[in-house]
């Protein structure tokens, strides 16, 4: 059974940084893409970033140049480095691998 555990969320001031982690168990991690999504209050869930098995990446326009997605296949962990955070980034962030979702971690950016 695949299980994902997220961590790294919290409260930060505008312009600050956070690093989210997603640790996977029960799967051949290197065979799957890793995705990060977010859902703000009253809004639908949106894709933020994806990294493929080969290391290619894709980002939503609003985070390009500020967020970096990465993966460590040895540690079976996906990461989302978030720099220059804005209040508009406030949301619950979810990682996904295959058809499995993490529990979500709250990111709150104050102005």
Backbone as a chain_set.jsonl record, in Angstrom:
{"seq": "XXXXXXXXXXXXXXXXXXXXXXXXXXXXXXXXXXXXXXXXXXXXXXXXXXXXXXXXXXXXXXXXXXXXXXXXXXXXXXXXXXXXXXXXXXXXXXXXXXXXXXXXXXXXXXX", "coords": {"N": [[0.841, -1.18, 0.0], [0.601, 2.175, -0.905], [1.892, 5.03, 0.697], [1.971, 8.391, 1.624], [3.698, 10.961, 3.265], [3.559, 14.213, 4.261], [5.377, 17.215, 5.069], [6.621, 20.324, 6.471], [5.135, 22.636, 6.097], [3.778, 25.801, 7.281], [3.681, 28.978, 9.034], [4.609, 31.976, 7.541], [6.192, 35.105, 6.806], [5.501, 37.448, 4.136], [7.714, 37.227, 1.395], [9.375, 35.417, 2.572], [10.605, 31.983, 2.966], [9.839, 28.5, 2.466], [10.223, 24.95, 2.739], [8.825, 22.163, 1.454], [8.265, 18.696, 2.071], [7.809, 15.351, 0.879], [7.452, 12.179, 1.707], [7.642, 8.932, 0.501], [6.34, 5.645, 0.859], [6.064, 2.112, 0.226], [6.054, 1.907, -2.57], [7.567, 1.783, -5.848], [9.417, 4.251, -6.077], [11.004, 5.684, -7.973], [9.791, 5.182, -10.407], [7.643, 6.835, -10.834], [6.082, 9.996, -11.51], [6.244, 13.029, -9.57], [4.007, 15.198, -8.058], [2.9, 18.466, -7.035], [0.173, 20.051, -5.604], [-2.205, 22.652, -4.818], [-4.733, 24.053, -2.689], [-6.669, 26.752, -2.111], [-8.722, 28.542, 0.28], [-12.121, 28.383, -0.627], [-11.561, 27.978, -3.301], [-10.759, 25.945, -6.199], [-8.722, 22.965, -6.42], [-5.439, 23.301, -7.623], [-2.82, 22.552, -9.924], [0.565, 22.903, -9.062], [3.313, 22.27, -9.447], [5.226, 19.824, -11.239], [7.35, 17.011, -11.431], [8.999, 14.83, -13.556], [9.861, 11.312, -14.074], [12.274, 11.408, -15.366], [13.295, 13.817, -14.631], [12.42, 16.178, -15.784], [10.604, 19.258, -15.522], [7.61, 21.098, -14.659], [5.759, 24.066, -14.146], [3.139, 26.018, -12.683], [2.242, 29.208, -13.987], [2.204, 31.3, -12.083], [4.063, 30.703, -10.103], [6.517, 30.385, -11.231], [10.004, 30.816, -11.289], [10.083, 31.278, -8.596], [9.41, 28.981, -7.115], [10.773, 25.683, -6.712], [10.777, 22.418, -7.786], [11.852, 19.177, -6.811], [13.48, 15.936, -6.566], [14.507, 13.051, -4.687], [15.553, 10.063, -5.321], [16.799, 8.037, -3.896], [16.197, 8.581, -1.214], [13.505, 8.436, -1.513], [11.82, 10.682, -1.698], [10.003, 13.628, -2.398], [10.311, 17.134, -3.078], [9.397, 20.559, -2.504], [10.633, 23.57, -2.918], [10.002, 26.749, -1.813], [10.304, 30.032, -2.471], [10.45, 33.61, -1.862], [7.774, 34.034, -0.979], [4.295, 34.817, -1.327], [1.267, 36.412, -0.131], [-0.83, 35.388, -1.677], [-0.073, 32.785, -2.097], [-0.987, 31.323, -0.011], [-2.423, 28.391, 1.13], [-3.604, 24.962, 1.312], [-1.259, 22.525, 0.739], [-0.699, 19.747, -1.323], [0.937, 16.687, -1.987], [1.363, 14.351, -4.672], [1.642, 11.07, -5.911], [1.435, 8.838, -8.443], [-1.71, 7.466, -8.034], [-2.066, 8.239, -5.451], [-2.453, 10.433, -2.697], [-0.979, 12.856, -0.504], [-1.48, 13.88, 2.946], [-1.806, 16.58, 3.123], [-0.511, 19.853, 3.79], [-0.504, 22.834, 5.608], [0.132, 26.035, 4.343], [0.736, 29.269, 5.195], [0.9, 32.608, 4.403], [1.723, 35.672, 5.554], [1.041, 39.195, 5.232]], "CA": [[0.0, 0.0, 0.0], [1.368, 3.403, -1.013], [1.599, 5.989, 1.749], [2.736, 9.619, 1.489], [3.693, 11.801, 4.449], [4.021, 15.56, 3.961], [5.809, 18.058, 6.167], [7.307, 21.543, 6.089], [4.271, 23.796, 6.05], [3.816, 26.666, 8.437], [3.365, 30.395, 8.887], [5.778, 32.742, 7.145], [5.9, 36.434, 6.297], [5.736, 37.659, 2.712], [9.121, 37.292, 1.061], [10.081, 34.322, 3.207], [10.746, 30.714, 2.264], [9.509, 27.232, 3.092], [10.569, 23.765, 1.968], [7.909, 21.065, 1.701], [8.779, 17.366, 1.788], [6.82, 14.298, 0.697], [8.151, 10.906, 1.813], [6.816, 7.843, -0.012], [6.616, 4.257, 1.204], [5.187, 1.148, -0.417], [6.027, 2.06, -4.017], [8.846, 1.966, -6.54], [9.335, 5.696, -6.189], [11.656, 6.208, -9.171], [8.973, 4.912, -11.582], [6.481, 7.715, -10.856], [6.213, 11.438, -11.393], [5.833, 13.638, -8.311], [3.296, 16.444, -8.28], [2.442, 19.285, -5.915], [-1.041, 20.803, -5.859], [-2.629, 23.456, -3.68], [-6.128, 24.465, -2.666], [-6.925, 27.89, -1.246], [-10.117, 28.574, 0.728], [-13.098, 28.81, -1.606], [-11.09, 27.765, -4.655], [-10.5, 24.572, -6.594], [-7.348, 22.498, -6.358], [-4.666, 23.618, -8.817], [-1.473, 22.028, -10.031], [1.614, 23.886, -8.822], [4.544, 21.822, -10.08], [5.364, 18.39, -11.478], [8.652, 16.55, -11.891], [8.867, 13.514, -14.154], [10.871, 10.334, -13.692], [13.528, 11.8, -15.996], [13.746, 15.071, -14.067], [11.828, 17.355, -16.403], [9.705, 19.939, -14.591], [6.594, 22.007, -15.16], [5.239, 24.908, -13.083], [2.106, 26.984, -12.997], [2.89, 30.486, -14.271], [2.269, 32.175, -10.928], [5.165, 30.346, -9.208], [7.762, 30.265, -11.985], [11.065, 31.674, -10.787], [10.041, 31.337, -7.137], [9.327, 27.621, -6.579], [11.579, 24.665, -7.365], [10.432, 21.048, -7.435], [12.972, 18.26, -6.952], [13.231, 14.604, -6.017], [15.643, 12.249, -4.283], [15.054, 8.699, -5.47], [17.364, 7.205, -2.836], [15.4, 8.839, -0.018], [12.095, 8.297, -1.892], [11.23, 11.921, -1.216], [9.819, 14.767, -3.274], [10.454, 18.403, -2.385], [8.987, 21.798, -3.135], [11.258, 24.733, -2.314], [9.186, 27.917, -2.1], [10.986, 31.265, -2.113], [9.724, 34.85, -2.124], [6.365, 33.697, -0.835], [3.317, 35.89, -1.367], [0.01, 36.036, 0.515], [-1.631, 34.606, -2.609], [0.363, 31.396, -2.033], [-1.624, 30.676, 1.125], [-3.248, 27.267, 0.704], [-3.176, 23.638, 1.726], [-0.462, 21.934, -0.32], [-0.774, 18.294, -1.378], [1.773, 15.976, -2.941], [0.723, 13.191, -5.266], [2.446, 10.117, -6.653], [0.466, 7.902, -8.99], [-3.079, 7.766, -7.622], [-2.045, 8.452, -4.017], [-2.293, 11.816, -2.244], [-0.575, 13.097, 0.858], [-2.533, 14.381, 3.834], [-1.866, 18.024, 2.999], [0.18, 20.663, 4.786], [-0.961, 24.219, 5.498], [1.086, 27.116, 4.144], [0.098, 30.557, 5.398], [1.831, 33.705, 4.166], [1.164, 36.919, 6.055], [1.52, 40.395, 4.568]], "C": [[0.886, 1.243, 0.0], [0.921, 4.379, 0.065], [2.533, 7.18, 1.59], [2.584, 10.458, 2.743], [4.325, 13.137, 4.099], [4.452, 16.283, 5.233], [6.408, 19.34, 5.607], [6.442, 22.781, 5.993], [4.381, 24.624, 7.312], [3.409, 28.077, 8.098], [4.639, 31.158, 8.588], [5.333, 34.112, 6.64], [6.17, 36.517, 4.802], [7.217, 37.88, 2.448], [9.949, 36.181, 1.66], [10.059, 33.056, 2.38], [10.289, 29.551, 3.127], [9.93, 26.11, 2.161], [9.647, 22.623, 2.384], [8.558, 19.744, 1.309], [7.628, 16.376, 1.695], [7.559, 12.971, 0.643], [7.205, 9.777, 1.428], [7.292, 6.498, 0.506], [5.662, 3.361, 0.427], [5.08, 1.269, -1.922], [7.446, 2.119, -4.566], [8.902, 3.424, -6.961], [9.869, 6.207, -7.522], [10.83, 6.018, -10.441], [7.799, 5.871, -11.744], [6.875, 9.177, -10.826], [5.741, 11.89, -10.011], [5.172, 14.976, -8.622], [2.958, 17.14, -6.977], [1.245, 20.102, -6.381], [-1.359, 21.649, -4.635], [-4.09, 23.846, -3.831], [-6.301, 25.567, -1.635], [-8.391, 27.879, -0.828], [-11.049, 29.112, -0.352], [-12.695, 28.618, -3.048], [-10.854, 26.288, -4.922], [-9.019, 24.255, -6.47], [-6.643, 22.753, -7.684], [-3.296, 22.956, -8.762], [-0.466, 23.158, -9.852], [2.876, 23.522, -9.581], [4.534, 20.316, -10.211], [6.791, 18.112, -11.908], [8.504, 15.115, -12.363], [9.945, 12.578, -13.643], [12.24, 10.673, -14.262], [14.06, 13.136, -15.496], [13.226, 16.316, -14.74], [10.765, 17.936, -15.481], [8.718, 20.828, -15.316], [6.005, 22.755, -13.973], [4.065, 25.731, -13.578], [2.76, 28.363, -13.099], [3.116, 31.341, -13.023], [3.434, 31.873, -9.979], [6.495, 30.219, -9.926], [8.79, 31.287, -11.498], [11.116, 31.774, -9.284], [10.068, 29.952, -6.494], [10.223, 26.689, -7.383], [11.164, 23.293, -6.867], [11.645, 20.158, -7.683], [12.6, 16.916, -6.353], [14.546, 13.93, -5.681], [15.17, 10.805, -4.293], [15.604, 7.754, -4.41], [16.565, 7.349, -1.551], [13.905, 8.667, -0.259], [11.297, 9.499, -1.404], [11.132, 12.951, -2.333], [9.847, 16.047, -2.458], [9.831, 19.529, -3.201], [9.605, 22.944, -2.345], [10.498, 25.97, -2.76], [9.895, 29.152, -1.567], [10.134, 32.468, -2.476], [8.218, 34.627, -2.062], [5.491, 34.945, -0.771], [2.054, 35.459, -0.635], [-0.891, 35.185, -0.371], [-1.234, 33.134, -2.649], [-0.278, 30.634, -0.882], [-2.606, 29.614, 0.655], [-2.818, 26.019, 1.454], [-2.473, 23.003, 0.539], [-0.473, 20.415, -0.195], [0.248, 17.754, -2.364], [1.008, 14.777, -3.468], [1.734, 12.372, -6.056], [1.512, 9.025, -7.131], [-0.94, 8.348, -8.63], [-3.189, 8.056, -6.128], [-1.754, 9.911, -3.69], [-1.802, 11.855, -0.806], [-1.704, 13.718, 1.654], [-2.728, 15.887, 3.744], [-1.109, 18.719, 4.114], [-0.161, 22.129, 4.54], [0.215, 25.167, 5.343], [0.331, 28.428, 4.255], [1.141, 31.653, 5.289], [1.154, 35.002, 4.583], [1.793, 38.108, 5.339], [2.003, 41.422, 5.57]], "O": [[1.81, 1.354, 0.806], [-0.274, 4.537, 0.318], [3.743, 7.009, 1.438], [1.471, 10.649, 3.235], [5.484, 13.194, 3.689], [3.958, 16.001, 6.324], [6.673, 19.435, 4.409], [6.968, 23.881, 5.821], [4.998, 24.207, 8.291], [2.866, 28.347, 7.027], [5.637, 31.011, 9.293], [4.231, 34.258, 6.112], [6.971, 35.752, 4.265], [7.89, 38.616, 3.169], [11.113, 36.013, 1.296], [9.569, 33.039, 1.252], [10.345, 29.609, 4.355], [9.988, 26.289, 0.944], [9.684, 22.171, 3.528], [9.309, 19.677, 0.335], [6.599, 16.541, 2.35], [8.219, 12.666, -0.35], [6.1, 9.674, 1.961], [8.493, 6.239, 0.584], [4.584, 3.794, 0.02], [4.112, 0.783, -2.506], [8.394, 2.456, -3.857], [8.486, 3.783, -8.062], [9.251, 7.075, -8.139], [11.137, 6.634, -11.462], [7.03, 5.74, -12.696], [7.867, 9.557, -10.204], [4.939, 11.214, -9.367], [5.721, 15.789, -9.366], [2.754, 16.497, -5.948], [1.295, 20.76, -7.42], [-0.846, 21.395, -3.545], [-4.614, 23.956, -4.94], [-6.106, 25.352, -0.439], [-9.22, 27.273, -1.507], [-10.798, 30.173, -0.925], [-13.415, 29.053, -3.947], [-10.762, 25.483, -3.996], [-8.176, 25.151, -6.42], [-7.188, 22.455, -8.748], [-2.696, 22.82, -7.697], [-0.624, 24.237, -10.422], [3.45, 24.359, -10.278], [3.919, 19.612, -9.409], [7.379, 18.886, -12.664], [7.947, 14.277, -11.653], [10.828, 12.977, -12.884], [13.261, 10.271, -13.703], [15.152, 13.552, -15.885], [13.555, 17.422, -14.312], [10.103, 17.203, -14.747], [8.958, 21.258, -16.444], [5.773, 22.166, -12.917], [4.002, 26.098, -14.752], [3.718, 28.654, -12.382], [4.129, 32.034, -12.928], [3.76, 32.705, -9.133], [7.513, 29.966, -9.282], [8.48, 32.465, -11.32], [12.085, 32.297, -8.733], [10.683, 29.769, -5.442], [10.411, 26.878, -8.585], [11.194, 23.029, -5.665], [12.38, 20.36, -8.649], [11.555, 16.766, -5.72], [15.572, 14.197, -6.306], [14.468, 10.37, -3.38], [14.949, 6.773, -4.059], [16.285, 6.36, -0.874], [13.115, 8.742, 0.683], [10.243, 9.357, -0.783], [12.066, 13.122, -3.116], [9.459, 16.055, -1.29], [9.749, 19.457, -4.427], [9.161, 23.256, -1.24], [10.362, 26.214, -3.959], [10.067, 29.304, -0.358], [9.215, 32.37, -3.289], [7.486, 34.99, -2.983], [5.889, 35.981, -0.238], [1.789, 34.262, -0.525], [-1.638, 34.346, 0.133], [-1.981, 32.313, -3.181], [-0.126, 29.416, -0.791], [-3.514, 29.901, -0.126], [-1.799, 26.015, 2.145], [-3.035, 22.947, -0.556], [-0.282, 19.866, 0.89], [0.411, 18.301, -3.455], [0.118, 14.251, -2.8], [2.573, 12.916, -6.775], [0.867, 8.358, -6.323], [-1.318, 9.49, -8.896], [-4.296, 8.112, -5.593], [-0.913, 10.545, -4.327], [-2.159, 11.004, 0.009], [-2.757, 14.043, 1.107], [-3.723, 16.411, 4.244], [-1.069, 18.236, 5.246], [-0.113, 22.605, 3.406], [1.175, 25.113, 6.111], [-0.608, 28.675, 3.498], [2.148, 31.634, 5.997], [0.126, 35.382, 4.021], [2.938, 38.038, 4.892], [2.444, 42.503, 5.182]]}, "num_chains": 1, "name": "protein.A"}
